[in-house]
Amino acid sequence: MSKKANSFQTPIGTRDIQADAAARRRALSGIFAEEADLAGYGELETPIFEDIGVFQRIGEGTDVVRKEMYEFTDKGDRRMALRPEGTAAVCRSFVQQRPTTPWKVWYQGPFFRYEAPQAGRYRQFEQIGTEVLGSADADVDVEVIALASRVISRVGLSRVLLVINSIGEPEDRRNYVEVLSEYLGGRIGDLDPADRDKVATHPLRVLDSKKAATRSVVDGAPVITDFLSAESRAHFDRVQEGLGALGIPFAIEPRLVRGLDYYSGTTFEFQASALEAAQNTICGGGRYNGLVEQLGGPPTPGIGFAMGVDRLLLACDAEGTFPAPNRNVDVWVVDVTDGASARDLTHLLRASGISADRSFDSRSMRSQMKAADRSGAALAVIIGDQELADDMVAIRRLREISDQILVPRSEMVDRVRSMLPEPT
Ligand code: HAM
């Protein structure tokens, strides 16, 4: 079928988020905001685009920077990028604003990566995340993980595994990478061909390969947790003790390295077993004690996470939890005179906090009642010639069989309110 001229589609990897899905996202964001408020986090909005240099600090070797960044030159000849993630932008903001520490922020919004789209992987996707800057205390790690865990349980997800690791400070990692490279170098022929180049350029990234051949080599590889300094070890122990004390189940996964270069110390992911392994991480995060300095600020420890909203909601679908909230209006106003009553009464109801809608274009009684039924409203307020002449309205329950009642127009709001169920 040939495409009509001037008929456009959403760009590859993007979607229109329609009313039910949007209402669900709003509900999730409301839950997140409540939990963030309870824990003393303030919302931060950073721009959708930044100087490309901000995001280059994520790591020149990462796919996110090397292959997936939406970059452009603006009309002032500046190199810019659409934000692929939030952490670097929050650190940029910290360096620019110099807030008092610990600085506890949360953020939400669209992010952009030029990826091969599939279920749970899009070019424009939504994240909600937090960052805490200015404290190296292991209890911050626990607080941040606990916040994510609260949100995940509040949406009703139960088949989710929290995996944690410590990738140590840069020095621990250097020692480990040396031993790891040697091990992988010795087994290079057994690795999946797609992973062989990484041994020289980015041996840690081999650890999170999904290829079967590579996985069996990786299973026997030395683990980073054996290379931690006493300080990193103590920090990681304290994180585990804290999670235990709060009753948050977790598993230690020494091969969890994550896809961004700025991490040090604790890393973690929440993985939904209801989703395909390649896209089952619904939330990922960790410490990044060097990033603020790389962005021109003072040495400042940091930790945070981002939830992939699209993926988290897919996991909710798979577990049959967190349905879209009911968007039905309470009242449908049916006006078979000239529509002026519908205009005025919907306005009055809405101003009184009662949701109301109506038909337009002078439809017949039959067509308006059909629309009222379809809308899912609990009540219809009906105005015919007689009601108009008598300054009355008729009120009818739409979802049960009952007589309609006639009330003076001036009493409509009170009567409607008394007939609606209590808001939950
Ligand atoms: P990330 O692992 O790159 O980490 O992304 C976090 C989450 O965003 C992923 O676990 C996934 O759920 C979701 N996500 C990522 N890419 C896509 C995509 N193309 N389509 C749909 N969902 C996606 C970060 O972004 C770090 N900034 C997290 C962090 C915060 N670390 C410390 N603080």
Short mmCIF file of C-alpha atoms and ligand atoms in Angstrom, two decimals:
data_model
loop_
_atom_site.label_atom_id
_atom_site.label_comp_id
_atom_site.label_asym_id
_atom_site.label_seq_id
_atom_site.Cartn_x
_atom_site.Cartn_y
_atom_site.Cartn_z
CA MET A 1 0.00 0.00 0.00
CA SER A 2 1.50 3.35 -0.94
CA LYS A 3 1.84 5.91 1.78
CA LYS A 4 -0.27 9.02 1.38
CA ALA A 5 1.71 12.20 0.88
CA ASN A 6 1.89 14.27 4.06
CA SER A 7 0.96 11.35 6.26
CA PHE A 8 3.47 11.00 9.07
CA GLN A 9 4.20 8.35 11.66
CA THR A 10 5.98 8.55 14.98
CA PRO A 11 9.75 8.22 14.47
CA ILE A 12 11.20 4.71 14.91
CA GLY A 13 11.55 3.81 18.57
CA THR A 14 9.00 6.38 19.78
CA ARG A 15 5.30 6.06 20.59
CA ASP A 16 2.26 8.16 21.29
CA ILE A 17 1.39 7.63 24.92
CA GLN A 18 -2.39 7.71 24.99
CA ALA A 19 -4.78 8.60 27.79
CA ASP A 20 -4.89 5.34 29.79
CA ALA A 21 -1.15 4.81 29.59
CA ALA A 22 -0.51 8.46 30.42
CA ALA A 23 -2.81 8.24 33.46
CA ARG A 24 -0.88 5.21 34.64
CA ARG A 25 2.43 7.04 34.28
CA ARG A 26 1.01 9.95 36.23
CA ALA A 27 -0.06 7.56 39.00
CA LEU A 28 3.42 6.03 39.09
CA SER A 29 4.99 9.44 39.21
CA GLY A 30 2.63 10.35 42.09
CA ILE A 31 3.73 7.29 44.07
CA PHE A 32 7.36 8.10 43.39
CA ALA A 33 6.89 11.73 44.45
CA GLU A 34 5.23 10.62 47.71
CA GLU A 35 8.07 8.27 48.55
CA ALA A 36 10.67 10.87 47.60
CA ASP A 37 8.93 13.48 49.78
CA LEU A 38 8.82 11.04 52.70
CA ALA A 39 12.58 10.63 52.43
CA GLY A 40 13.45 14.32 51.98
CA TYR A 41 14.31 14.37 48.26
CA GLY A 42 13.50 17.49 46.21
CA GLU A 43 12.57 17.36 42.54
CA LEU A 44 15.10 18.71 40.05
CA GLU A 45 14.34 19.52 36.43
CA THR A 46 17.33 19.79 34.16
CA PRO A 47 17.15 20.68 30.45
CA ILE A 48 16.33 18.03 27.87
CA PHE A 49 19.50 19.01 25.99
CA GLU A 50 22.91 19.97 27.32
CA ASP A 51 26.41 20.68 26.07
CA ILE A 52 27.57 17.36 24.67
CA GLY A 53 30.58 17.44 27.00
CA VAL A 54 28.31 16.80 29.99
CA PHE A 55 27.34 13.39 28.66
CA GLN A 56 30.74 12.51 27.23
CA ARG A 57 31.75 12.11 30.90
CA ILE A 58 29.54 8.99 31.03
CA GLY A 59 32.47 7.32 29.26
CA GLU A 60 33.79 7.51 25.71
CA GLY A 61 33.91 3.71 25.65
CA THR A 62 30.23 3.17 26.41
CA ASP A 63 27.63 2.43 23.76
CA VAL A 64 25.49 5.21 25.21
CA VAL A 65 28.09 7.82 24.22
CA ARG A 66 29.78 6.18 21.25
CA LYS A 67 26.79 4.89 19.31
CA GLU A 68 23.52 6.03 20.81
CA MET A 69 23.74 9.73 21.53
CA TYR A 70 21.42 12.13 19.72
CA GLU A 71 23.93 14.87 18.92
CA PHE A 72 23.48 18.07 17.00
CA THR A 73 25.04 21.42 16.32
CA ASP A 74 22.73 24.30 17.18
CA LYS A 75 22.36 27.51 15.22
CA GLY A 76 25.05 29.09 17.41
CA ASP A 77 27.50 26.35 16.38
CA ARG A 78 27.45 24.67 19.80
CA ARG A 79 27.70 20.87 20.04
CA MET A 80 24.68 19.67 21.98
CA ALA A 81 23.09 16.33 22.88
CA LEU A 82 19.63 15.19 23.89
CA ARG A 83 20.08 13.72 27.36
CA PRO A 84 20.64 9.94 27.28
CA GLU A 85 20.48 9.71 31.10
CA GLY A 86 20.12 11.92 34.16
CA THR A 87 23.13 11.40 36.40
CA ALA A 88 25.66 13.46 34.44
CA ALA A 89 23.14 16.31 34.14
CA VAL A 90 22.46 16.28 37.89
CA CYS A 91 26.21 16.43 38.56
CA ARG A 92 26.54 19.31 36.08
CA SER A 93 23.78 21.10 38.00
CA PHE A 94 25.53 20.40 41.32
CA VAL A 95 28.76 21.93 40.05
CA GLN A 96 26.88 24.95 38.69
CA GLN A 97 24.61 25.57 41.72
CA ARG A 98 26.87 24.41 44.58
CA PRO A 99 23.98 23.39 46.88
CA THR A 100 24.57 22.31 50.48
CA THR A 101 25.21 18.62 50.93
CA PRO A 102 23.96 16.00 51.15
CA TRP A 103 21.98 17.09 48.12
CA LYS A 104 19.07 14.69 47.62
CA VAL A 105 17.19 15.10 44.36
CA TRP A 106 14.82 13.15 42.16
CA TYR A 107 13.89 13.67 38.52
CA GLN A 108 11.62 12.33 35.84
CA GLY A 109 11.10 12.80 32.15
CA PRO A 110 12.06 11.65 28.68
CA PHE A 111 15.55 10.41 27.76
CA PHE A 112 16.94 9.56 24.34
CA ARG A 113 19.18 6.80 23.00
CA TYR A 114 19.57 5.72 19.39
CA GLU A 115 19.06 2.02 20.09
CA ALA A 116 17.62 -0.86 18.07
CA PRO A 117 14.00 -0.69 19.23
CA GLN A 118 12.20 -3.71 20.67
CA ALA A 119 9.75 -4.32 23.50
CA GLY A 120 11.12 -2.43 26.49
CA ARG A 121 13.82 -0.65 24.48
CA TYR A 122 12.94 2.63 22.81
CA ARG A 123 14.69 5.68 21.38
CA GLN A 124 12.65 7.98 23.58
CA PHE A 125 11.94 6.46 26.98
CA GLU A 126 10.98 7.65 30.40
CA GLN A 127 13.06 7.48 33.55
CA ILE A 128 12.34 8.39 37.15
CA GLY A 129 15.43 8.53 39.29
CA THR A 130 17.24 9.92 42.30
CA GLU A 131 20.75 11.09 43.06
CA VAL A 132 22.38 11.89 46.42
CA LEU A 133 25.53 13.97 46.25
CA GLY A 134 28.01 14.73 49.00
CA SER A 135 28.01 11.68 51.26
CA ALA A 136 30.05 8.50 51.05
CA ASP A 137 28.11 6.89 53.93
CA ALA A 138 27.01 3.33 53.12
CA ASP A 139 23.68 4.11 54.78
CA VAL A 140 22.96 6.43 51.82
CA ASP A 141 23.33 3.43 49.52
CA VAL A 142 20.81 1.59 51.67
CA GLU A 143 18.40 4.56 51.74
CA VAL A 144 18.51 4.92 47.97
CA ILE A 145 17.96 1.21 47.34
CA ALA A 146 15.14 1.19 49.92
CA LEU A 147 13.40 4.05 48.09
CA ALA A 148 13.45 2.12 44.81
CA SER A 149 12.28 -1.00 46.58
CA ARG A 150 9.32 0.85 48.18
CA VAL A 151 8.15 2.16 44.82
CA ILE A 152 8.47 -1.27 43.22
CA SER A 153 6.39 -2.89 45.95
CA ARG A 154 3.80 -0.10 45.91
CA VAL A 155 2.99 -0.79 42.27
CA GLY A 156 2.41 -4.40 43.28
CA LEU A 157 5.38 -6.06 41.58
CA SER A 158 6.49 -9.18 43.40
CA ARG A 159 8.61 -11.13 40.92
CA VAL A 160 11.57 -8.76 41.11
CA LEU A 161 15.10 -9.63 42.16
CA LEU A 162 17.48 -7.06 43.63
CA VAL A 163 21.07 -7.84 42.68
CA ILE A 164 23.98 -5.91 44.15
CA ASN A 165 27.72 -5.78 43.65
CA SER A 166 30.69 -3.65 44.51
CA ILE A 167 33.06 -2.80 41.70
CA GLY A 168 35.40 -1.10 44.18
CA GLU A 169 37.34 2.13 43.86
CA PRO A 170 39.38 2.75 40.69
CA GLU A 171 42.50 1.25 42.26
CA ASP A 172 40.74 -1.99 43.24
CA ARG A 173 39.37 -2.14 39.74
CA ARG A 174 42.75 -1.64 38.08
CA ASN A 175 44.12 -4.67 39.94
CA TYR A 176 41.07 -6.71 39.02
CA VAL A 177 41.05 -5.67 35.36
CA GLU A 178 44.65 -6.80 35.03
CA VAL A 179 43.82 -10.30 36.28
CA LEU A 180 40.57 -10.41 34.34
CA SER A 181 42.27 -9.40 31.06
CA GLU A 182 44.81 -12.12 31.55
CA TYR A 183 42.09 -14.71 32.16
CA LEU A 184 39.97 -13.60 29.20
CA GLY A 185 43.04 -13.29 26.96
CA GLY A 186 43.84 -16.94 27.68
CA ARG A 187 40.30 -18.01 26.68
CA ILE A 188 39.77 -15.59 23.80
CA GLY A 189 39.01 -18.35 21.29
CA ASP A 190 36.14 -19.60 23.44
CA LEU A 191 34.41 -16.21 23.59
CA ASP A 192 31.60 -15.29 21.24
CA PRO A 193 33.26 -13.49 18.28
CA ALA A 194 31.22 -10.35 19.07
CA ASP A 195 32.93 -10.07 22.45
CA ARG A 196 36.54 -10.74 21.50
CA ASP A 197 37.48 -7.12 20.76
CA LYS A 198 36.28 -6.03 24.16
CA VAL A 199 39.00 -8.01 25.92
CA ALA A 200 41.56 -5.41 24.89
CA THR A 201 39.33 -2.32 24.99
CA HIS A 202 36.86 -2.92 27.80
CA PRO A 203 37.32 -6.26 29.57
CA LEU A 204 34.72 -5.45 32.26
CA ARG A 205 32.04 -5.17 29.61
CA VAL A 206 32.65 -8.80 28.64
CA LEU A 207 31.18 -9.72 32.03
CA ASP A 208 27.69 -8.54 31.16
CA SER A 209 27.59 -10.17 27.72
CA LYS A 210 24.41 -12.13 27.07
CA LYS A 211 26.08 -14.49 24.55
CA ALA A 212 26.05 -18.12 25.65
CA ALA A 213 29.67 -18.90 24.67
CA THR A 214 30.94 -15.85 26.53
CA ARG A 215 28.79 -16.60 29.55
CA SER A 216 30.35 -19.98 30.06
CA VAL A 217 33.84 -18.41 29.99
CA VAL A 218 32.72 -15.63 32.32
CA ASP A 219 31.29 -18.14 34.79
CA GLY A 220 34.81 -19.25 35.64
CA ALA A 221 36.37 -15.77 35.66
CA PRO A 222 37.89 -14.21 38.77
CA VAL A 223 35.37 -12.03 40.63
CA ILE A 224 35.82 -8.37 41.54
CA THR A 225 34.68 -8.86 45.13
CA ASP A 226 37.94 -10.75 45.77
CA PHE A 227 39.89 -7.64 44.82
CA LEU A 228 38.25 -5.04 47.05
CA SER A 229 40.38 -2.97 49.44
CA ALA A 230 39.55 -3.25 53.14
CA GLU A 231 37.69 0.05 52.91
CA SER A 232 35.57 -0.97 49.91
CA ARG A 233 34.90 -4.32 51.57
CA ALA A 234 33.72 -2.65 54.81
CA HIS A 235 31.46 -0.31 52.82
CA PHE A 236 29.93 -3.19 50.91
CA ASP A 237 29.44 -5.19 54.14
CA ARG A 238 27.64 -2.24 55.72
CA VAL A 239 25.33 -1.97 52.69
CA GLN A 240 24.43 -5.64 52.99
CA GLU A 241 23.89 -5.32 56.73
CA GLY A 242 21.58 -2.33 56.15
CA LEU A 243 19.50 -4.08 53.51
CA GLY A 244 19.18 -7.05 55.84
CA ALA A 245 18.10 -4.79 58.71
CA LEU A 246 15.38 -3.22 56.54
CA GLY A 247 14.18 -6.60 55.35
CA ILE A 248 15.03 -5.98 51.69
CA PRO A 249 15.98 -9.29 50.03
CA PHE A 250 18.96 -9.19 47.65
CA ALA A 251 21.46 -11.42 45.88
CA ILE A 252 25.13 -10.62 45.36
CA GLU A 253 26.10 -10.75 41.69
CA PRO A 254 29.86 -10.23 41.32
CA ARG A 255 29.49 -9.95 37.53
CA LEU A 256 27.12 -7.01 37.65
CA VAL A 257 29.11 -4.18 36.01
CA ARG A 258 26.41 -1.99 34.40
CA GLY A 259 26.77 -0.22 31.07
CA LEU A 260 28.08 3.20 32.11
CA ASP A 261 31.69 4.03 32.98
CA TYR A 262 31.26 6.34 35.94
CA TYR A 263 30.48 3.72 38.58
CA SER A 264 32.64 2.88 41.57
CA GLY A 265 31.72 0.94 44.70
CA THR A 266 28.13 -0.24 45.02
CA THR A 267 26.16 -1.12 41.88
CA PHE A 268 22.68 -2.61 41.82
CA GLU A 269 19.78 -3.57 39.60
CA PHE A 270 16.19 -4.60 40.12
CA GLN A 271 15.40 -7.32 37.59
CA ALA A 272 11.85 -8.38 36.76
CA SER A 273 11.62 -12.11 36.12
CA ALA A 274 8.38 -11.57 34.19
CA LEU A 275 10.36 -9.87 31.36
CA GLU A 276 12.80 -11.18 28.74
CA ALA A 277 16.35 -11.29 30.12
CA ALA A 278 17.70 -8.71 27.66
CA GLN A 279 15.26 -6.06 28.91
CA ASN A 280 14.49 -7.20 32.43
CA THR A 281 16.29 -4.44 34.33
CA ILE A 282 13.55 -2.12 35.52
CA CYS A 283 15.86 -0.06 37.72
CA GLY A 284 19.62 0.34 37.78
CA GLY A 285 22.05 2.44 39.74
CA GLY A 286 25.14 2.73 41.83
CA ARG A 287 27.88 4.95 43.24
CA TYR A 288 29.90 7.31 41.08
CA ASN A 289 32.40 8.94 43.40
CA GLY A 290 34.47 10.57 40.65
CA LEU A 291 31.86 12.06 38.31
CA VAL A 292 31.39 15.49 39.91
CA GLU A 293 35.14 16.05 39.80
CA GLN A 294 35.23 15.06 36.14
CA LEU A 295 32.65 17.74 35.51
CA GLY A 296 34.83 20.39 37.12
CA GLY A 297 33.54 20.26 40.70
CA PRO A 298 35.19 19.39 44.02
CA PRO A 299 35.65 15.70 44.88
CA THR A 300 32.10 14.66 45.78
CA PRO A 301 30.74 11.17 46.30
CA GLY A 302 27.41 10.34 44.70
CA ILE A 303 24.91 7.55 44.35
CA GLY A 304 21.56 7.14 42.64
CA PHE A 305 19.39 5.05 40.37
CA ALA A 306 17.01 5.38 37.47
CA MET A 307 13.89 3.37 36.89
CA GLY A 308 12.87 2.68 33.32
CA VAL A 309 9.21 3.65 33.51
CA ASP A 310 8.27 1.92 30.23
CA ARG A 311 9.88 -1.31 31.38
CA LEU A 312 8.51 -1.14 34.87
CA LEU A 313 5.01 -0.81 33.43
CA LEU A 314 5.63 -3.74 31.07
CA ALA A 315 6.58 -5.78 34.11
CA CYS A 316 3.33 -4.64 35.79
CA ASP A 317 1.40 -5.81 32.69
CA ALA A 318 3.17 -9.16 32.82
CA GLU A 319 2.31 -9.56 36.51
CA GLY A 320 -1.23 -8.20 36.04
CA THR A 321 -0.74 -5.42 38.57
CA PHE A 322 -1.03 -1.58 38.67
CA PRO A 323 -3.87 -1.19 36.13
CA ALA A 324 -4.59 2.17 34.52
CA PRO A 325 -6.58 4.34 36.92
CA ASN A 326 -10.27 4.83 36.22
CA ARG A 327 -10.69 7.92 34.07
CA ASN A 328 -14.49 7.97 33.90
CA VAL A 329 -16.20 11.24 34.66
CA ASP A 330 -18.77 11.29 37.49
CA VAL A 331 -21.56 13.05 35.62
CA TRP A 332 -22.75 13.32 32.02
CA VAL A 333 -24.93 16.34 31.37
CA VAL A 334 -27.61 15.68 28.74
CA ASP A 335 -29.21 18.83 27.40
CA VAL A 336 -31.86 18.52 24.71
CA THR A 337 -32.69 22.23 24.67
CA ASP A 338 -30.04 24.44 23.09
CA GLY A 339 -26.92 23.27 24.95
CA ALA A 340 -26.61 26.39 27.09
CA SER A 341 -27.61 24.45 30.23
CA ALA A 342 -25.02 21.77 29.50
CA ARG A 343 -22.44 24.52 29.05
CA ASP A 344 -23.30 26.17 32.36
CA LEU A 345 -23.91 23.04 34.46
CA THR A 346 -20.72 21.20 33.43
CA HIS A 347 -18.83 24.37 34.34
CA LEU A 348 -20.59 24.57 37.71
CA LEU A 349 -19.98 20.88 38.50
CA ARG A 350 -16.30 21.10 37.57
CA ALA A 351 -15.90 24.24 39.67
CA SER A 352 -17.36 22.24 42.57
CA GLY A 353 -14.76 19.51 42.07
CA ILE A 354 -17.10 17.03 40.39
CA SER A 355 -15.91 15.70 37.04
CA ALA A 356 -18.45 16.24 34.28
CA ASP A 357 -18.69 16.02 30.53
CA ARG A 358 -21.34 16.43 27.84
CA SER A 359 -22.07 15.97 24.15
CA PHE A 360 -21.72 18.86 21.71
CA ASP A 361 -23.37 19.75 18.40
CA SER A 362 -27.03 19.50 19.53
CA ARG A 363 -27.30 15.71 19.36
CA SER A 364 -30.59 13.92 19.86
CA MET A 365 -31.64 12.67 23.30
CA ARG A 366 -30.95 9.11 22.18
CA SER A 367 -27.46 9.91 20.97
CA GLN A 368 -26.63 11.90 24.13
CA MET A 369 -27.86 9.09 26.40
CA LYS A 370 -25.74 6.63 24.43
CA ALA A 371 -22.70 8.83 24.93
CA ALA A 372 -23.56 9.07 28.64
CA ASP A 373 -23.68 5.26 28.92
CA ARG A 374 -20.47 4.84 26.98
CA SER A 375 -18.66 7.35 29.17
CA GLY A 376 -18.93 5.17 32.27
CA ALA A 377 -20.30 8.15 34.26
CA ALA A 378 -22.27 7.22 37.39
CA LEU A 379 -24.96 9.86 36.90
CA ALA A 380 -26.72 11.71 34.12
CA VAL A 381 -28.10 15.19 34.71
CA ILE A 382 -30.86 15.72 32.14
CA ILE A 383 -32.41 18.98 30.98
CA GLY A 384 -35.39 18.92 28.63
CA ASP A 385 -37.82 21.73 27.74
CA GLN A 386 -39.93 21.09 30.83
CA GLU A 387 -36.96 21.09 33.24
CA LEU A 388 -35.69 24.29 31.67
CA ALA A 389 -39.08 26.01 32.04
CA ASP A 390 -39.39 24.88 35.68
CA ASP A 391 -35.76 25.66 36.62
CA MET A 392 -35.24 22.02 37.54
CA VAL A 393 -32.91 19.19 36.50
CA ALA A 394 -33.52 15.43 36.35
CA ILE A 395 -30.84 13.17 37.81
CA ARG A 396 -30.61 9.53 36.80
CA ARG A 397 -28.28 6.76 37.93
CA LEU A 398 -26.73 5.28 34.81
CA ARG A 399 -25.37 1.99 36.02
CA GLU A 400 -28.34 0.66 37.90
CA ILE A 401 -32.07 0.60 37.37
CA SER A 402 -33.70 3.34 39.40
CA ASP A 403 -36.16 6.17 38.97
CA GLN A 404 -34.90 9.55 37.98
CA ILE A 405 -35.40 12.36 40.47
CA LEU A 406 -36.28 15.96 39.82
CA VAL A 407 -34.46 18.62 41.83
CA PRO A 408 -34.29 22.42 41.65
CA ARG A 409 -31.35 23.53 39.59
CA SER A 410 -29.89 25.41 42.56
CA GLU A 411 -29.66 22.13 44.51
CA MET A 412 -28.07 20.09 41.72
CA VAL A 413 -24.49 20.15 43.02
CA ASP A 414 -25.44 19.01 46.53
CA ARG A 415 -27.75 16.28 45.28
CA VAL A 416 -25.20 15.00 42.78
CA ARG A 417 -22.53 14.96 45.47
CA SER A 418 -24.73 12.97 47.84
CA MET A 419 -25.44 10.40 45.12
CA LEU A 420 -21.79 9.77 44.20
CA PRO A 421 -19.70 7.20 46.01
CA GLU A 422 -17.13 8.59 48.46
CA PRO A 423 -13.80 9.13 46.69
CA THR A 424 -11.33 6.42 47.71
P1 HAM B 1 20.80 2.79 32.80
O1 HAM B 1 20.99 1.39 33.29
O2 HAM B 1 21.45 3.16 31.55
O3 HAM B 1 21.27 3.72 33.99
O4 HAM B 1 19.25 3.10 32.68
C1 HAM B 1 18.39 2.91 33.79
C2 HAM B 1 17.11 2.21 33.35
O5 HAM B 1 16.49 2.95 32.30
C3 HAM B 1 17.34 0.84 32.74
O6 HAM B 1 17.46 -0.13 33.75
C4 HAM B 1 16.07 0.66 31.93
O7 HAM B 1 15.02 0.24 32.77
C5 HAM B 1 15.80 2.07 31.45
N1 HAM B 1 16.27 2.23 30.06
C6 HAM B 1 17.52 2.48 29.63
N2 HAM B 1 17.54 2.56 28.28
C7 HAM B 1 16.29 2.35 27.86
C8 HAM B 1 15.65 2.30 26.57
N3 HAM B 1 16.33 2.51 25.44
N4 HAM B 1 14.32 2.05 26.52
C9 HAM B 1 13.60 1.84 27.65
N5 HAM B 1 14.15 1.89 28.89
C10 HAM B 1 15.47 2.13 28.99
C11 HAM B 1 21.22 5.08 33.96
O8 HAM B 1 20.65 5.72 33.12
C12 HAM B 1 21.88 5.72 35.16
N6 HAM B 1 21.81 7.18 34.98
C13 HAM B 1 21.22 5.27 36.44
C14 HAM B 1 21.87 5.88 37.64
C15 HAM B 1 21.41 6.94 38.34
N7 HAM B 1 23.03 5.52 38.16
C16 HAM B 1 23.29 6.32 39.18
N8 HAM B 1 22.34 7.20 39.30
#
